[in-house]
Coordinates of C-alpha atoms in Angstrom, one line a residue:
X1 CA 50.4 -57.3 -15.5
X2 CA 50.1 -59.8 -13.1
X3 CA 53.3 -61.4 -11.8
X4 CA 53.7 -65.7 -11.6
X5 CA 53.4 -65.8 -7.9
X6 CA 50.6 -63.9 -8.3
X7 CA 49.0 -65.9 -10.8
X8 CA 49.6 -68.6 -8.8
X9 CA 48.1 -67.5 -5.5
X10 CA 45.4 -66.1 -7.4
X11 CA 44.8 -69.7 -9.4
X12 CA 45.2 -71.8 -6.3
X13 CA 43.2 -69.4 -3.9
X14 CA 44.5 -70.2 0.1
X15 CA 41.7 -73.0 -0.1
X16 CA 43.5 -74.8 -2.9
X17 CA 46.6 -75.0 -0.3
X18 CA 44.1 -76.0 2.6
X19 CA 42.3 -78.4 0.3
X20 CA 40.0 -81.1 1.6
X21 CA 42.1 -84.2 0.1
X22 CA 39.3 -86.8 0.5
X23 CA 39.2 -87.3 -2.7
X24 CA 43.1 -87.1 -4.4
X25 CA 43.7 -90.4 -5.6
X26 CA 46.0 -89.2 -8.8
X27 CA 48.7 -87.4 -6.9
X28 CA 51.9 -89.9 -6.8
X29 CA 52.9 -91.6 -10.2
X30 CA 51.3 -95.0 -8.7
X31 CA 50.8 -97.3 -5.3
X32 CA 51.0 -100.5 -6.3
X33 CA 47.6 -102.1 -5.1
X34 CA 48.6 -105.4 -2.8
X35 CA 48.3 -105.6 0.8
X36 CA 52.2 -104.6 2.2
X37 CA 51.7 -101.6 -0.2
X38 CA 49.0 -100.4 1.3
X39 CA 49.9 -100.9 4.4
X40 CA 52.5 -98.7 4.6
X41 CA 50.3 -96.1 3.9
X42 CA 48.2 -96.9 6.7
X43 CA 50.8 -96.8 9.9
X44 CA 50.6 -100.7 9.0
X45 CA 47.3 -101.4 10.0
X46 CA 46.0 -104.8 8.6
X47 CA 42.6 -104.1 6.5
X48 CA 40.4 -107.0 6.2
X49 CA 39.6 -106.8 2.5
X50 CA 41.2 -108.6 -0.4
X51 CA 42.7 -106.7 -3.8
X52 CA 40.1 -106.3 -6.4
X53 CA 41.2 -104.1 -8.9
X54 CA 39.0 -101.7 -10.9
X55 CA 39.4 -100.1 -14.0
X56 CA 38.3 -96.4 -14.3
X57 CA 36.0 -97.1 -16.8
X58 CA 33.7 -97.8 -14.1
X59 CA 33.4 -94.7 -12.4
X60 CA 32.0 -93.1 -15.2
X61 CA 28.5 -93.1 -15.1
X62 CA 28.9 -90.9 -11.6
X63 CA 31.8 -89.0 -11.3
X64 CA 31.8 -87.8 -15.4
X65 CA 28.3 -86.4 -14.3
X66 CA 28.0 -82.5 -13.6
X67 CA 24.3 -82.6 -12.9
X68 CA 24.8 -85.2 -9.8
X69 CA 27.1 -83.0 -7.6
X70 CA 27.0 -83.3 -3.9
X71 CA 27.9 -81.3 -1.1
X72 CA 30.7 -82.9 -0.6
X73 CA 32.1 -84.6 -4.7
X74 CA 31.5 -82.5 -8.1
X75 CA 30.9 -85.4 -9.8
X76 CA 33.7 -84.1 -12.3
X77 CA 36.7 -85.9 -10.9
X78 CA 36.8 -88.8 -14.0
X79 CA 37.0 -85.7 -16.3
X80 CA 39.7 -83.9 -14.7
X81 CA 42.0 -87.3 -14.5
X82 CA 41.3 -88.4 -17.9
X83 CA 41.6 -84.5 -19.9
X84 CA 43.8 -82.7 -17.9
X85 CA 46.1 -84.7 -15.4
X86 CA 49.6 -86.4 -16.4
X87 CA 48.7 -89.4 -14.5
X88 CA 46.6 -90.1 -16.8
X89 CA 49.3 -90.0 -19.8
X90 CA 52.2 -92.2 -17.5
X91 CA 51.7 -95.2 -20.0
X92 CA 50.3 -93.4 -22.8
X93 CA 52.7 -94.6 -25.6
X94 CA 50.9 -97.3 -28.1
X95 CA 48.7 -96.2 -29.9
X96 CA 50.2 -95.2 -33.5
X97 CA 49.6 -91.3 -32.7
X98 CA 51.5 -91.5 -29.4
X99 CA 54.8 -93.4 -30.9
X100 CA 55.7 -91.2 -32.3
X101 CA 56.0 -88.1 -29.6
X102 CA 58.6 -87.6 -28.0
X103 CA 57.7 -89.4 -24.6
X104 CA 56.7 -93.0 -26.6
X105 CA 60.0 -92.2 -28.4
X106 CA 61.9 -92.4 -25.3
X107 CA 60.1 -94.9 -23.7
X108 CA 60.8 -97.3 -26.8
X109 CA 64.6 -96.5 -26.6
X110 CA 64.9 -97.3 -23.2
X111 CA 62.8 -100.9 -23.5
X112 CA 65.3 -101.3 -26.3
X113 CA 68.6 -100.9 -24.2
X114 CA 67.3 -103.2 -21.0
X115 CA 66.1 -105.7 -23.4
X116 CA 62.2 -105.0 -22.5
X117 CA 60.0 -107.0 -25.3
X118 CA 57.4 -105.8 -23.8
X119 CA 56.2 -102.4 -22.2
X120 CA 52.8 -103.4 -20.7
X121 CA 54.3 -106.0 -18.6
X122 CA 57.1 -104.6 -17.3
X123 CA 56.7 -104.9 -13.9
X124 CA 59.7 -102.4 -13.5
X125 CA 58.1 -99.8 -15.0
X126 CA 54.5 -100.3 -14.3
X127 CA 55.2 -100.4 -10.6
X128 CA 54.8 -96.0 -11.3
X129 CA 53.6 -95.7 -14.8
X130 CA 50.5 -97.7 -14.1
X131 CA 49.4 -100.2 -11.9
X132 CA 51.8 -103.6 -11.4
X133 CA 48.7 -106.1 -10.4
X134 CA 49.8 -109.3 -8.4
X135 CA 49.2 -112.8 -10.2
X136 CA 45.6 -113.9 -9.1
X137 CA 43.9 -110.3 -8.5
X138 CA 41.0 -109.9 -9.9
X139 CA 40.2 -106.9 -11.8
X140 CA 37.0 -105.8 -13.7
X141 CA 36.6 -103.5 -16.2
X142 CA 39.5 -103.9 -18.3
X143 CA 39.7 -105.8 -21.4
X144 CA 43.7 -107.1 -21.1
X145 CA 46.5 -106.1 -19.7
X146 CA 47.7 -103.9 -22.3
X147 CA 44.2 -101.7 -21.9
X148 CA 45.3 -101.7 -17.5
X149 CA 49.0 -100.7 -18.3
X150 CA 47.4 -98.0 -21.1
X151 CA 45.2 -96.5 -18.1
X152 CA 48.2 -95.0 -16.1
X153 CA 47.6 -94.1 -12.3
X154 CA 44.1 -94.7 -12.5
X155 CA 41.4 -93.7 -9.2
X156 CA 42.5 -97.3 -7.3
X157 CA 46.1 -96.7 -7.6
X158 CA 45.8 -94.5 -4.8
X159 CA 42.4 -94.9 -3.4
X160 CA 43.5 -98.0 -3.0
X161 CA 42.3 -101.3 -4.9
X162 CA 39.4 -103.4 -3.1
X163 CA 35.6 -104.2 -4.2
X164 CA 34.7 -103.1 -0.8
X165 CA 34.9 -99.5 -0.9
X166 CA 34.0 -99.0 -4.4
X167 CA 30.6 -101.1 -4.5
X168 CA 30.0 -99.1 -0.8
X169 CA 30.6 -95.5 -1.4
X170 CA 28.0 -95.7 -3.9
X171 CA 25.6 -96.2 -1.6
X172 CA 26.6 -93.1 0.4
X173 CA 23.4 -92.3 2.0
X174 CA 24.0 -96.2 3.7
X175 CA 24.6 -94.9 7.9
X176 CA 27.0 -98.1 7.5
X177 CA 29.2 -95.8 5.3
X178 CA 28.2 -92.9 6.0
X179 CA 28.8 -92.9 9.9
X180 CA 32.3 -94.6 9.0
X181 CA 35.7 -91.8 10.1
X182 CA 38.0 -92.0 7.2
X183 CA 40.6 -94.6 9.5
X184 CA 38.2 -97.2 10.1
X185 CA 37.5 -97.2 6.0
X186 CA 40.6 -98.5 5.2
X187 CA 40.5 -101.6 8.1
X188 CA 36.5 -102.0 7.2
X189 CA 36.2 -101.7 3.5
X190 CA 40.0 -100.6 2.0
X191 CA 39.7 -97.4 1.1
X192 CA 43.3 -95.1 1.6
X193 CA 42.6 -92.4 3.8
X194 CA 44.0 -89.5 2.0
X195 CA 42.9 -86.6 4.1
X196 CA 46.3 -88.3 6.8
X197 CA 48.9 -86.1 5.4
X198 CA 51.0 -88.7 6.9
X199 CA 49.4 -91.5 4.4
X200 CA 49.7 -88.3 1.4
X201 CA 52.6 -87.8 2.0
X202 CA 53.9 -91.6 1.8
X203 CA 51.7 -92.3 -1.3
X204 CA 53.6 -89.4 -3.2
X205 CA 57.2 -90.5 -2.0
X206 CA 56.5 -94.4 -3.1
X207 CA 56.8 -93.1 -6.3
X208 CA 58.5 -90.5 -6.8
X209 CA 61.2 -90.8 -5.2
X210 CA 60.9 -95.0 -4.6
X211 CA 60.6 -97.6 -2.0
X212 CA 62.2 -100.7 -1.1
X213 CA 59.6 -103.4 -1.9
X214 CA 61.0 -104.7 -4.5
X215 CA 57.7 -106.8 -5.2
X216 CA 56.3 -103.4 -6.0
X217 CA 58.5 -102.3 -8.6
X218 CA 58.7 -98.6 -7.7
X219 CA 62.6 -98.3 -7.5
X220 CA 65.0 -96.2 -10.3
X221 CA 68.6 -98.0 -11.5
X222 CA 71.3 -96.4 -12.2
X223 CA 70.9 -99.5 -15.1
X224 CA 67.5 -96.8 -16.3
X225 CA 69.1 -93.9 -15.8
X226 CA 72.0 -95.3 -18.6
X227 CA 69.2 -96.3 -20.5
X228 CA 67.6 -93.3 -21.5
X229 CA 64.5 -92.8 -18.3
X230 CA 65.1 -88.6 -17.1
X231 CA 66.1 -88.0 -13.7
X232 CA 63.9 -87.8 -10.8
X233 CA 63.9 -84.0 -9.9
X234 CA 63.4 -83.4 -6.2
X235 CA 59.6 -83.7 -4.5
X236 CA 58.2 -81.4 -1.9
X237 CA 54.8 -82.9 -2.0
X238 CA 52.8 -80.1 -1.0
X239 CA 53.8 -77.7 -3.9
X240 CA 53.2 -80.5 -6.6
X241 CA 49.4 -81.1 -4.9
X242 CA 49.3 -77.4 -5.5
X243 CA 49.8 -77.5 -9.4
X244 CA 48.3 -80.6 -9.8
X245 CA 44.6 -80.1 -11.8
X246 CA 42.1 -80.0 -8.7
X247 CA 39.2 -82.7 -8.6
X248 CA 39.1 -82.7 -5.2
X249 CA 37.0 -80.2 -3.1
X250 CA 38.5 -77.8 -0.2
X251 CA 37.7 -77.5 3.5
X252 CA 36.2 -74.5 2.7
X253 CA 34.3 -76.2 -0.7
X254 CA 32.9 -78.7 1.1
X255 CA 29.7 -78.4 2.4
X256 CA 28.7 -81.9 4.1
X257 CA 29.1 -80.6 8.6
X258 CA 29.1 -84.8 9.3
X259 CA 31.7 -85.3 6.6
X260 CA 34.2 -82.7 7.9
X261 CA 33.6 -84.0 11.5
X262 CA 34.1 -87.3 10.8
X263 CA 37.2 -86.9 8.5
X264 CA 38.7 -83.5 8.8
X265 CA 41.0 -82.4 6.6
X266 CA 45.1 -81.2 6.1
X267 CA 46.4 -78.2 5.6
X268 CA 49.3 -77.7 3.1
X269 CA 51.5 -76.7 5.5
X270 CA 50.6 -80.2 7.2
X271 CA 51.2 -81.7 4.2
X272 CA 54.5 -80.4 4.1
X273 CA 55.4 -81.5 7.5
X274 CA 55.1 -85.3 7.1
X275 CA 57.0 -84.8 3.1
X276 CA 59.9 -83.4 5.0
X277 CA 60.7 -86.5 7.4
X278 CA 59.5 -89.0 5.1
X279 CA 61.5 -87.6 2.3
X280 CA 64.1 -88.0 4.8
X281 CA 63.5 -91.8 5.7
X282 CA 63.1 -93.3 2.4
X283 CA 66.3 -91.7 0.9
X284 CA 68.0 -93.9 4.0
X285 CA 65.7 -97.0 3.2
X286 CA 66.7 -96.6 -0.1
X287 CA 70.3 -95.9 0.7
X288 CA 70.5 -98.6 3.3
X289 CA 68.8 -101.5 0.8
X290 CA 71.0 -101.0 -1.9
X291 CA 73.8 -102.0 1.0
X292 CA 72.3 -104.6 2.6
X293 CA 74.1 -108.4 1.4
X294 CA 71.2 -110.2 2.5
X295 CA 69.0 -109.6 -0.3
X296 CA 71.7 -111.7 -2.6
X297 CA 72.3 -114.1 0.0
X298 CA 75.1 -112.8 1.9
X299 CA 77.2 -111.5 -1.5
X300 CA 77.5 -107.6 -1.7
X301 CA 75.9 -106.7 -4.9
X302 CA 77.7 -104.0 -6.7
X303 CA 76.2 -100.7 -5.0
X304 CA 73.2 -98.8 -6.6
X305 CA 74.5 -95.7 -8.4
X306 CA 71.0 -93.9 -8.7
X307 CA 70.8 -93.5 -4.7
X308 CA 73.7 -91.0 -5.1
X309 CA 73.9 -87.5 -5.6
X310 CA 74.1 -87.5 -9.7
X311 CA 76.5 -84.5 -9.9
X312 CA 78.8 -86.1 -7.6
X313 CA 80.2 -87.6 -10.6
X314 CA 78.0 -85.9 -13.4
X315 CA 78.3 -82.5 -14.8
X316 CA 80.0 -80.1 -17.0
X317 CA 83.6 -79.6 -16.4
X318 CA 83.9 -76.5 -19.1
X319 CA 81.1 -74.7 -18.5
X320 CA 81.5 -71.9 -16.0
X321 CA 78.2 -71.6 -15.3
X322 CA 77.8 -75.2 -14.4
X323 CA 80.7 -74.5 -11.9
X324 CA 78.5 -74.7 -8.3
X325 CA 78.7 -78.4 -9.1
X326 CA 82.9 -78.5 -9.1
X327 CA 82.9 -75.8 -6.4
X328 CA 81.4 -77.3 -3.9
X329 CA 83.6 -78.5 -0.3
X330 CA 82.7 -81.9 0.8
X331 CA 82.9 -83.5 4.3
X332 CA 85.7 -86.7 4.1
X333 CA 87.8 -87.8 1.7
X334 CA 87.6 -86.4 -2.0
X335 CA 86.1 -89.0 -4.7
X336 CA 83.9 -90.3 -2.6
X337 CA 80.1 -89.9 -3.9
X338 CA 77.7 -88.2 -1.5
X339 CA 73.9 -88.9 -0.7
X340 CA 71.8 -86.1 -2.0
X341 CA 71.3 -83.6 0.4
X342 CA 67.9 -82.6 -0.5
X343 CA 66.5 -85.3 1.5
X344 CA 67.7 -83.3 3.9
X345 CA 66.7 -80.4 4.3
X346 CA 62.9 -79.5 5.4
X347 CA 63.1 -81.9 8.1
X348 CA 64.4 -79.2 10.2
X349 CA 60.4 -76.9 9.1
X350 CA 59.2 -79.8 10.1
X351 CA 60.4 -80.4 13.2
X352 CA 59.4 -77.4 13.7
X353 CA 56.3 -77.1 13.0
X354 CA 55.2 -80.7 14.4
X355 CA 56.9 -80.0 17.9
X356 CA 57.8 -76.1 18.3
X357 CA 59.5 -76.0 22.2
X358 CA 61.7 -79.4 22.0
X359 CA 62.5 -79.4 17.9
X360 CA 66.1 -78.7 19.0
X361 CA 66.5 -82.0 21.2
X362 CA 65.4 -84.1 18.0
X363 CA 67.5 -82.7 15.6
X364 CA 70.2 -83.0 17.0
X365 CA 69.7 -87.0 17.2
X366 CA 68.9 -86.7 13.8
X367 CA 71.9 -85.0 12.6
X368 CA 74.4 -87.4 14.8
X369 CA 73.2 -90.4 13.0
X370 CA 72.5 -88.7 9.7
X371 CA 77.0 -87.7 10.1
X372 CA 77.7 -91.2 11.2
X373 CA 76.3 -92.2 8.1
X374 CA 78.3 -89.6 6.0
X375 CA 81.3 -90.6 7.8
X376 CA 81.1 -94.0 7.1
X377 CA 80.7 -93.4 3.4
X378 CA 84.2 -92.0 3.1
X379 CA 86.3 -94.5 4.5
X380 CA 85.3 -97.2 1.8
X381 CA 83.9 -97.2 -1.5
X382 CA 80.4 -96.2 -1.3
X383 CA 80.2 -97.6 2.4
X384 CA 79.9 -100.8 1.1
X385 CA 82.0 -103.0 3.9
X386 CA 80.6 -100.5 7.5
X387 CA 78.4 -102.2 9.2
X388 CA 78.3 -99.2 11.4
X389 CA 77.0 -97.4 8.6
X390 CA 74.4 -99.6 8.3
X391 CA 73.2 -99.8 12.5
X392 CA 73.1 -95.8 11.6
X393 CA 71.4 -96.1 9.2
X394 CA 68.5 -98.5 10.9
X395 CA 68.6 -96.1 13.9
X396 CA 68.0 -93.3 12.2
X397 CA 64.5 -94.5 10.4
X398 CA 63.8 -96.1 13.8
X399 CA 63.3 -92.5 14.9
X400 CA 62.3 -91.3 12.0
X401 CA 59.2 -93.9 11.9
X402 CA 58.7 -92.8 15.8
X403 CA 58.0 -89.7 14.6
X404 CA 56.1 -90.0 11.7
X405 CA 53.9 -92.7 13.8
X406 CA 53.1 -90.4 16.1
X407 CA 52.6 -87.7 13.9
X408 CA 50.1 -90.1 11.6
X409 CA 48.0 -91.2 15.2
X410 CA 47.7 -87.8 16.4
X411 CA 46.3 -86.7 13.3
X412 CA 43.1 -89.6 13.0
X413 CA 42.6 -88.8 16.5
X414 CA 42.5 -84.8 16.7
X415 CA 42.5 -84.0 13.1
X416 CA 45.5 -81.7 13.5
X417 CA 49.3 -82.2 13.2
X418 CA 51.2 -78.5 13.9
X419 CA 51.6 -77.2 17.3
X420 CA 52.2 -73.6 18.6
X421 CA 51.8 -70.5 15.8
X422 CA 52.8 -71.3 12.4
X423 CA 53.8 -67.5 11.7
X424 CA 56.3 -67.3 14.7
X425 CA 57.9 -71.0 13.7
X426 CA 58.1 -70.0 9.7
X427 CA 60.2 -67.5 10.9
X428 CA 62.0 -69.6 13.2
X429 CA 62.8 -72.3 10.5
X430 CA 63.8 -68.8 8.1
X431 CA 66.6 -67.7 10.6
X432 CA 68.0 -70.8 10.9
X433 CA 68.6 -71.3 6.9
X434 CA 71.1 -68.0 7.3
X435 CA 72.9 -68.5 10.6
X436 CA 73.2 -72.2 10.6
X437 CA 74.3 -72.8 7.2
X438 CA 75.2 -76.1 5.3
X439 CA 78.9 -77.2 4.5
X440 CA 78.7 -75.6 0.9
X441 CA 75.9 -73.3 -0.6
X442 CA 72.7 -74.9 -1.4
X443 CA 72.8 -77.3 -4.4
X444 CA 70.3 -77.1 -6.7
X445 CA 67.5 -79.5 -5.5
X446 CA 68.7 -78.1 -2.1
X447 CA 67.5 -74.5 -3.0
X448 CA 64.5 -76.0 -5.1
X449 CA 62.8 -77.6 -1.5
X450 CA 63.4 -74.7 0.0
X451 CA 62.1 -72.6 -2.5
X452 CA 59.1 -74.7 -2.2
X453 CA 58.5 -74.7 1.0
X454 CA 58.6 -71.0 1.0
X455 CA 55.8 -70.8 -1.3
X456 CA 54.1 -73.4 0.2
X457 CA 54.3 -71.6 3.9
X458 CA 54.0 -67.7 2.3
X459 CA 50.6 -68.8 1.3
X460 CA 49.6 -69.6 4.3
X461 CA 50.4 -66.3 6.0
X462 CA 48.6 -62.8 6.1
X463 CA 48.3 -61.9 2.2
X464 CA 50.1 -58.4 3.1
X465 CA 53.4 -60.4 4.3
X466 CA 53.5 -62.5 1.7
X467 CA 53.0 -60.0 -0.7
X468 CA 55.9 -58.7 0.5
X469 CA 58.1 -61.0 -1.4
X470 CA 56.4 -61.2 -4.5
X471 CA 59.2 -59.9 -6.6
X472 CA 61.7 -62.2 -4.9
X473 CA 59.9 -65.0 -5.5
X474 CA 59.3 -64.8 -8.3
X475 CA 63.4 -63.9 -9.2
X476 CA 63.5 -67.6 -7.4
X477 CA 60.8 -69.1 -10.1
X478 CA 63.3 -68.1 -12.9
X479 CA 66.0 -68.9 -10.8
X480 CA 65.2 -72.4 -9.9
X481 CA 62.1 -73.4 -12.2
X482 CA 59.4 -73.7 -9.5
X483 CA 56.4 -74.4 -11.6
X484 CA 56.3 -77.5 -12.7
X485 CA 54.1 -76.9 -16.1
X486 CA 54.9 -74.8 -19.2
X487 CA 51.8 -72.5 -18.3
X488 CA 50.2 -70.9 -15.7
X489 CA 46.4 -70.9 -16.0
X490 CA 44.6 -67.8 -15.2
X491 CA 41.9 -66.9 -12.2
X492 CA 39.4 -68.7 -13.7
X493 CA 40.6 -71.1 -15.4
X494 CA 41.4 -74.9 -14.6
X495 CA 44.6 -75.3 -12.7
X496 CA 45.8 -77.1 -16.0
X497 CA 44.1 -76.4 -19.3
X498 CA 43.1 -79.3 -21.4
X499 CA 45.7 -79.6 -23.6
X500 CA 48.3 -79.4 -20.9
X501 CA 49.3 -83.0 -20.7
X502 CA 52.9 -82.1 -21.5
X503 CA 55.1 -85.1 -20.6
X504 CA 58.1 -84.7 -18.7
X505 CA 59.9 -85.5 -21.8
X506 CA 59.2 -82.8 -23.7
X507 CA 59.8 -80.8 -20.0
X508 CA 63.3 -82.0 -19.7
X509 CA 65.8 -79.7 -21.8
X510 CA 64.0 -77.0 -20.2
X511 CA 64.7 -78.6 -16.7
X512 CA 68.4 -79.4 -17.7
X513 CA 69.1 -76.2 -18.6
X514 CA 67.7 -74.6 -15.4
X515 CA 70.0 -76.6 -13.6
X516 CA 72.9 -75.8 -15.5
X517 CA 72.5 -72.1 -15.1
X518 CA 72.2 -72.2 -11.6
X519 CA 73.5 -70.0 -8.3
X520 CA 73.6 -70.8 -5.6
X521 CA 74.7 -67.2 -4.5
X522 CA 72.1 -66.0 -6.1
X523 CA 69.9 -67.7 -4.2
X524 CA 71.5 -66.6 -1.1
X525 CA 71.0 -63.3 -1.2
X526 CA 67.1 -63.6 -2.6
X527 CA 66.5 -65.6 0.9
X528 CA 68.4 -62.6 2.7
X529 CA 65.9 -60.0 1.2
X530 CA 62.7 -62.6 2.2
X531 CA 63.6 -62.6 5.6
X532 CA 64.2 -59.1 5.8
X533 CA 60.9 -57.6 4.0
X534 CA 58.9 -60.9 6.7
X535 CA 60.6 -59.6 9.3
X536 CA 59.8 -55.2 8.8

């Protein structure tokens, strides 16, 4: 019998991880379509086009017609999204047969607890679950706001909300369009350049972790958690992409040489590198913004508890299986909630991949600033009275922004983001996990970050090396629940079968059970076995 790890590898294929992300439009829960949002994805370069929101129905007639397949487009993209992708059902709670589903009941309970009268008009919900369309923005192929909300995370949510690219790309043979490079298509037509791994990671993280722009409505709050919103789990972008029902062609599958030349494709490892840096940058931005007194006319707000480590306060004090939460050491004063650790875990790998010769100096700079942030959190409740914390966060964000922007520009100019030999960089990261321990054993979400990164990285090594650790990776999958869906697809099926649009609510109980039973010592033991076998 094939193991889950082998089935995952065969189902995805190496090319799935080296995918051409030219057509990924549905990877995050949603980017709100407005100028400030789009600018964030493209390195703050100004686009000349204005927002215009098309419904997914506009894409039918082409992207649901396999007979019209081209060298770089399958023409089944709408079918895949509509029948297989969870993003399609992100706001699908209004039909009579959906209101009584677990997701529909939970959605209504959250709305009632928050005092929301009309879910399809609630900006704090639309921002991630559908489309938060700015006022007076023209739209097409929507009969009313309810229909717009019910489409969930639709095509233009990720590809960009502008009329220019939607109309222009239909005439794909037009030389002006065909000869325009991916980054330039953003500035000229408003098409988000998703082949750049930095843009893609920003897109996913903006919803699956959060965004500091209040107008975009993409931030979870402690109040929303208390009302019944499921907890946001850790995110590793490349792993989430790998488990999506693929509606794009990989670099090996794209037959158009001109398309490959003008818009090179990213590997999963490059997406992994971008994800690690942007996750930490986002965490720092959210914690800094939650304590910014200027947002309330100089009056300090109550701390936003959602930016802290939930398990610092919420954990089972009776069950021996959850003692890993209780026995963790913590720097500084007891009783001070700490920031979540998982967004930090892959920064080292990102730096090693991007600059294998001088990563250590950069990591030391980042680490020093993060230590200042953590220290200030112990001096006063939530660090809310600390100017030093504000300065440290600002400096750390500025440093990360410089690194991220450099990688973004490097990709646009050269089509590459990783330096050096990947196997050596990967081994260096593995060694560092065991020789430079954190303050206490890896918490559950940190362990998942590392395990997801291991899995993506192993797929990028030669097959003989990755197969040596298949047993250990399957045990880690059982320990951490790495797979993001209930069942694996077989080798010859789509990555998610029709009918597998399973809501987060339906999987929640199992996810919480796995987190509660997590064993840090077992995870470390499996890590040690993997490092040893890869070294042999």
